[in-house]
Short mmCIF file of C-alpha atoms and ligand atoms in Angstrom, two decimals:
data_model
loop_
_atom_site.label_atom_id
_atom_site.label_comp_id
_atom_site.label_asym_id
_atom_site.label_seq_id
_atom_site.Cartn_x
_atom_site.Cartn_y
_atom_site.Cartn_z
CA MET A 145 -7.32 -2.27 -18.21
CA SER A 146 -9.92 -2.92 -15.55
CA ASP A 147 -13.41 -1.49 -15.94
CA SER A 148 -14.49 -2.35 -12.40
CA PRO A 149 -14.95 0.40 -9.80
CA ARG A 150 -11.74 1.03 -7.90
CA GLN A 151 -11.89 -0.59 -4.53
CA TYR A 152 -8.53 0.22 -2.98
CA ARG A 153 -7.07 3.54 -1.93
CA ARG A 154 -3.66 2.24 -0.85
CA VAL A 155 -2.07 -1.11 -1.67
CA LEU A 156 1.14 -2.87 -0.82
CA LEU A 157 2.53 -4.93 -3.69
CA LYS A 158 4.97 -7.71 -2.85
CA LEU A 159 7.23 -8.58 -5.77
CA SER A 160 9.64 -11.46 -5.38
CA GLY A 161 13.11 -11.10 -6.79
CA GLU A 162 12.31 -14.00 -9.10
CA ALA A 163 9.52 -11.93 -10.65
CA LEU A 164 12.19 -9.65 -12.13
CA MET A 165 14.18 -12.56 -13.61
CA GLY A 166 11.70 -13.51 -16.32
CA ASP A 167 13.17 -16.55 -18.04
CA LEU A 168 16.72 -15.77 -16.94
CA ASP A 169 18.51 -17.87 -14.27
CA TYR A 170 19.75 -14.86 -12.31
CA GLY A 171 19.46 -11.09 -12.14
CA ILE A 172 16.99 -8.80 -13.86
CA ASP A 173 15.36 -9.05 -17.28
CA PRO A 174 14.98 -5.45 -18.58
CA ALA A 175 11.87 -6.32 -20.63
CA VAL A 176 10.14 -7.81 -17.59
CA ILE A 177 10.91 -4.88 -15.32
CA GLN A 178 9.71 -2.43 -17.98
CA ARG A 179 6.40 -4.27 -18.29
CA ILE A 180 5.91 -4.32 -14.52
CA ALA A 181 6.75 -0.61 -14.33
CA SER A 182 4.26 0.17 -17.08
CA GLU A 183 1.45 -1.65 -15.24
CA ILE A 184 2.34 0.13 -11.99
CA GLY A 185 2.24 3.41 -13.94
CA THR A 186 -1.26 2.57 -15.19
CA ALA A 187 -2.43 1.92 -11.62
CA THR A 188 -1.01 5.24 -10.36
CA LYS A 189 -3.12 7.01 -13.02
CA GLN A 190 -6.17 5.48 -11.30
CA GLU A 191 -4.99 7.31 -8.16
CA ILE A 192 -4.14 4.14 -6.28
CA GLU A 193 -1.36 4.74 -3.76
CA ILE A 194 1.27 2.05 -4.20
CA ALA A 195 4.01 0.82 -1.91
CA ILE A 196 6.19 -2.04 -3.13
CA VAL A 197 8.22 -4.49 -1.08
CA ILE A 198 10.77 -6.18 -3.29
CA GLY A 199 12.55 -9.47 -2.62
CA GLY A 200 16.10 -10.45 -3.49
CA GLY A 201 15.89 -14.12 -4.40
CA ASN A 202 17.01 -13.44 -7.99
CA ILE A 203 20.42 -12.49 -6.57
CA PHE A 204 21.00 -13.86 -3.04
CA ARG A 205 19.04 -15.61 -0.31
CA GLY A 206 20.57 -15.95 3.14
CA ALA A 207 19.38 -19.53 3.61
CA GLY A 208 21.00 -20.60 0.32
CA LEU A 209 24.28 -18.89 1.21
CA ALA A 210 24.20 -20.57 4.65
CA ARG A 211 23.73 -23.98 2.99
CA ALA A 212 26.87 -23.25 0.98
CA GLY A 213 28.79 -22.67 4.24
CA MET A 214 28.42 -18.94 4.89
CA ASP A 215 27.46 -17.47 8.24
CA ARG A 216 23.65 -17.12 8.15
CA VAL A 217 23.50 -13.56 9.41
CA THR A 218 26.06 -12.40 6.85
CA GLY A 219 24.09 -14.22 4.16
CA ASP A 220 20.89 -12.51 5.26
CA TYR A 221 22.52 -9.08 5.07
CA MET A 222 23.67 -9.97 1.54
CA GLY A 223 20.07 -10.94 0.74
CA MET A 224 18.84 -7.60 2.10
CA LEU A 225 21.42 -5.75 0.00
CA ALA A 226 20.19 -7.70 -3.03
CA THR A 227 16.71 -6.26 -2.45
CA VAL A 228 18.23 -2.76 -2.50
CA MET A 229 19.65 -3.42 -5.98
CA ASN A 230 16.26 -4.64 -7.19
CA ALA A 231 14.60 -1.60 -5.65
CA LEU A 232 16.95 0.74 -7.53
CA ALA A 233 16.16 -1.08 -10.77
CA ILE A 234 12.41 -0.67 -10.23
CA GLN A 235 12.84 3.00 -9.31
CA ASP A 236 14.82 3.51 -12.51
CA ALA A 237 12.22 1.71 -14.66
CA LEU A 238 9.41 3.80 -13.14
CA GLU A 239 11.27 7.09 -13.58
CA ALA A 240 12.00 6.19 -17.19
CA ILE A 241 8.24 6.36 -17.82
CA ASN A 242 7.76 9.49 -15.69
CA VAL A 243 6.31 7.81 -12.62
CA TYR A 244 7.67 9.41 -9.44
CA ALA A 245 9.23 6.81 -7.14
CA ARG A 246 11.33 6.73 -3.98
CA VAL A 247 13.42 3.88 -2.61
CA MET A 248 13.28 3.72 1.19
CA SER A 249 15.60 1.24 2.85
CA ALA A 250 15.36 -0.48 6.23
CA LEU A 251 19.19 -0.46 6.25
CA GLN A 252 20.81 2.97 6.14
CA ILE A 253 22.57 3.51 2.79
CA HIS A 254 22.31 7.24 2.38
CA GLN A 255 24.18 7.48 -0.89
CA VAL A 256 21.58 5.35 -2.67
CA SER A 257 18.28 5.60 -0.81
CA GLU A 258 16.23 7.32 1.86
CA ASP A 259 15.79 5.62 5.21
CA TYR A 260 12.45 3.93 5.81
CA ILE A 261 10.52 6.28 8.10
CA ARG A 262 6.84 5.41 8.29
CA ARG A 263 5.47 8.96 8.35
CA ARG A 264 7.70 9.97 5.46
CA ALA A 265 6.65 6.91 3.46
CA VAL A 266 2.99 7.79 4.00
CA ARG A 267 3.67 11.39 2.92
CA HIS A 268 5.26 10.15 -0.33
CA LEU A 269 2.21 7.98 -0.96
CA GLU A 270 -0.17 10.87 -0.33
CA LYS A 271 1.76 12.89 -2.90
CA GLY A 272 1.27 10.12 -5.46
CA ARG A 273 4.81 8.76 -5.39
CA VAL A 274 5.41 5.03 -5.59
CA VAL A 275 7.37 3.98 -2.51
CA ILE A 276 9.77 1.06 -2.97
CA LEU A 277 10.64 -0.49 0.37
CA ALA A 278 14.04 -2.15 0.31
CA ALA A 279 16.10 -4.29 2.70
CA GLY A 280 13.10 -6.17 4.08
CA THR A 281 12.62 -5.62 7.80
CA GLY A 282 16.32 -4.76 8.23
CA ASN A 283 16.76 -7.85 10.41
CA PRO A 284 18.29 -11.23 9.60
CA PHE A 285 16.13 -14.39 9.83
CA PHE A 286 13.13 -12.62 8.31
CA THR A 287 11.83 -12.66 4.75
CA THR A 288 10.54 -9.98 2.46
CA ASP A 289 7.09 -11.63 2.70
CA THR A 290 7.12 -10.82 6.41
CA ALA A 291 8.44 -7.33 5.61
CA ALA A 292 5.53 -6.91 3.19
CA SER A 293 2.92 -7.82 5.80
CA LEU A 294 4.62 -5.63 8.42
CA ARG A 295 4.89 -2.57 6.16
CA ALA A 296 1.37 -3.01 4.78
CA ILE A 297 0.00 -2.89 8.33
CA GLU A 298 2.24 0.04 9.32
CA ILE A 299 1.24 2.25 6.38
CA GLY A 300 -2.45 1.32 6.59
CA ALA A 301 -2.69 -0.46 3.23
CA ASP A 302 -6.13 -1.78 2.31
CA ILE A 303 -4.69 -5.03 0.98
CA LEU A 304 -1.44 -6.92 0.46
CA LEU A 305 -1.09 -8.07 -3.15
CA LYS A 306 1.43 -10.84 -3.62
CA ALA A 307 2.59 -11.29 -7.19
CA THR A 308 3.63 -14.82 -8.11
CA LYS A 309 4.06 -17.04 -11.17
CA VAL A 310 0.86 -19.01 -10.48
CA ASP A 311 -2.67 -17.69 -10.68
CA GLY A 312 -3.57 -18.21 -7.03
CA VAL A 313 -3.56 -20.73 -4.19
CA TYR A 314 -4.17 -24.41 -5.00
CA ASP A 315 -5.04 -27.36 -2.80
CA ALA A 316 -2.02 -29.21 -4.27
CA ASP A 317 0.95 -28.32 -6.45
CA PRO A 318 -0.62 -27.46 -9.85
CA VAL A 319 2.65 -28.21 -11.66
CA SER A 320 2.96 -31.82 -10.47
CA ASN A 321 -0.78 -32.52 -9.95
CA PRO A 322 -3.17 -31.76 -12.84
CA GLU A 323 -6.14 -32.42 -10.50
CA ALA A 324 -5.13 -29.52 -8.24
CA LYS A 325 -7.93 -27.02 -7.66
CA ARG A 326 -7.55 -23.29 -7.25
CA TYR A 327 -9.29 -21.55 -4.35
CA LYS A 328 -11.18 -18.34 -5.17
CA THR A 329 -11.05 -17.53 -1.47
CA VAL A 330 -9.39 -19.34 1.40
CA SER A 331 -9.01 -18.47 5.09
CA PHE A 332 -5.73 -17.65 6.80
CA ASP A 333 -6.38 -20.49 9.26
CA GLN A 334 -6.78 -23.00 6.42
CA VAL A 335 -3.59 -21.75 4.78
CA LEU A 336 -1.76 -22.39 8.05
CA ALA A 337 -3.47 -25.70 8.89
CA ASP A 338 -2.98 -27.18 5.41
CA LYS A 339 0.49 -25.63 5.00
CA LEU A 340 -0.59 -24.14 1.66
CA SER A 341 2.37 -22.48 -0.02
CA VAL A 342 1.32 -18.85 0.00
CA MET A 343 3.80 -16.96 2.16
CA ASP A 344 5.79 -17.97 5.22
CA ALA A 345 3.80 -18.56 8.40
CA THR A 346 5.10 -15.41 10.13
CA ALA A 347 3.73 -13.26 7.30
CA ILE A 348 0.39 -15.11 7.27
CA VAL A 349 -0.06 -14.69 11.03
CA MET A 350 0.80 -10.98 10.79
CA CYS A 351 -1.93 -10.51 8.16
CA ARG A 352 -4.48 -12.59 10.06
CA ASP A 353 -3.93 -10.94 13.43
CA ASN A 354 -4.08 -7.44 11.97
CA ASN A 355 -7.09 -7.89 9.64
CA LEU A 356 -5.09 -7.37 6.47
CA PRO A 357 -6.56 -9.18 3.45
CA LEU A 358 -4.14 -10.80 1.04
CA ARG A 359 -4.54 -11.53 -2.66
CA ILE A 360 -2.27 -13.89 -4.58
CA PHE A 361 -2.20 -13.32 -8.33
CA ASP A 362 -0.19 -14.21 -11.43
CA LEU A 363 2.10 -11.36 -12.41
CA THR A 364 3.00 -13.02 -15.71
CA GLN A 365 -0.56 -12.46 -16.99
CA PRO A 366 -0.57 -9.07 -18.74
CA GLY A 367 -3.02 -6.73 -16.99
CA ALA A 368 -3.40 -8.89 -13.86
CA LEU A 369 -1.46 -6.43 -11.72
CA VAL A 370 -3.78 -3.54 -12.61
CA GLN A 371 -6.82 -5.80 -12.13
CA ALA A 372 -5.63 -6.87 -8.67
CA MET A 373 -5.01 -3.25 -7.70
CA SER A 374 -8.46 -2.25 -8.97
CA GLY A 375 -10.15 -4.79 -6.73
CA ASP A 376 -11.00 -7.28 -9.49
CA ASP A 377 -11.46 -10.91 -8.53
CA VAL A 378 -8.18 -12.30 -9.91
CA GLY A 379 -6.21 -15.15 -8.33
CA THR A 380 -7.07 -16.08 -4.75
CA LEU A 381 -8.24 -13.85 -1.92
CA VAL A 382 -7.07 -14.95 1.53
CA THR A 383 -9.43 -13.69 4.22
CA PHE A 384 -10.44 -14.29 7.82
N1 UDP B 240 16.18 -10.91 4.31
C1 UDP B 240 16.42 -10.75 5.65
N2 UDP B 240 15.54 -10.03 6.40
C2 UDP B 240 14.41 -9.48 5.88
C3 UDP B 240 14.15 -9.68 4.51
C4 UDP B 240 15.05 -10.39 3.73
O1 UDP B 240 17.42 -11.23 6.16
O2 UDP B 240 13.64 -8.82 6.62
C5 UDP B 240 17.18 -11.61 3.46
C6 UDP B 240 17.04 -13.13 3.50
O3 UDP B 240 18.33 -13.68 3.44
C7 UDP B 240 16.28 -13.41 2.22
C8 UDP B 240 16.85 -12.39 1.28
O4 UDP B 240 17.02 -11.23 2.11
O5 UDP B 240 16.50 -14.72 1.75
C9 UDP B 240 16.01 -12.05 0.08
O6 UDP B 240 14.64 -11.92 0.46
P1 UDP B 240 13.54 -13.02 0.06
O7 UDP B 240 14.13 -14.39 0.11
O8 UDP B 240 12.35 -12.76 0.92
O9 UDP B 240 13.27 -12.60 -1.44
P2 UDP B 240 12.22 -13.18 -2.50
O10 UDP B 240 12.05 -14.65 -2.25
O11 UDP B 240 10.93 -12.46 -2.28
O12 UDP B 240 12.82 -12.86 -3.82
#
């Protein structure tokens, strides 16, 4: 656990669908989701308000379905529905350890989740509930990274924390290039100019133009999630 002073009051955590897969090829690894839930539970005990935007890439991505011949918009709706399934799994894992959580969906599916209503989401956060934001922006041709930047700005989050499988942003691909160097901080403009693989450009521009800092960190490192939420200097901070 972090021993640094808590810096953030409210954070938005972006989890990709792949983060839930662990070493599987598809779907959700129960052990991985339990570990993530436990770290989120630890952060809520530090009175950090947490909203989560979850991806769906472990099940469906619209672009992949379109490449296989499906109509792109239909594929994107399937991708958004995949994020709803992941959101329910996270809600379940949090409730299993007595952390209050609410799924709020950008698509209306009243039997399984609340609708996303900004004021209601903020109220849940103020009451200490983890809010899990499903179905991205609710619109095809967007990504859950863009949904994460949009929602973080809407709910007044202090930072967007993007969980990945690498420990930050590098100047080259660290897997194929052993000389690649990790940035401790990097500017949004450099990320865009150098096409550094952080998040899609729409999401980066949203953060930059709305003064929302972004931290990229390695979710597979035990404790890194709590450290990132506590304001510790893990991974890479993208600033202005
Ligand atoms: N999606 C969409 N609109 C959104 C967010 C997501 O159409 O606002 C669809 C899109 O097809 C995307 C899929 O949902 O590929 C899953 O989201 P994403 O690829 O962002 O998930 P991740 O890569 O984070 O797992």
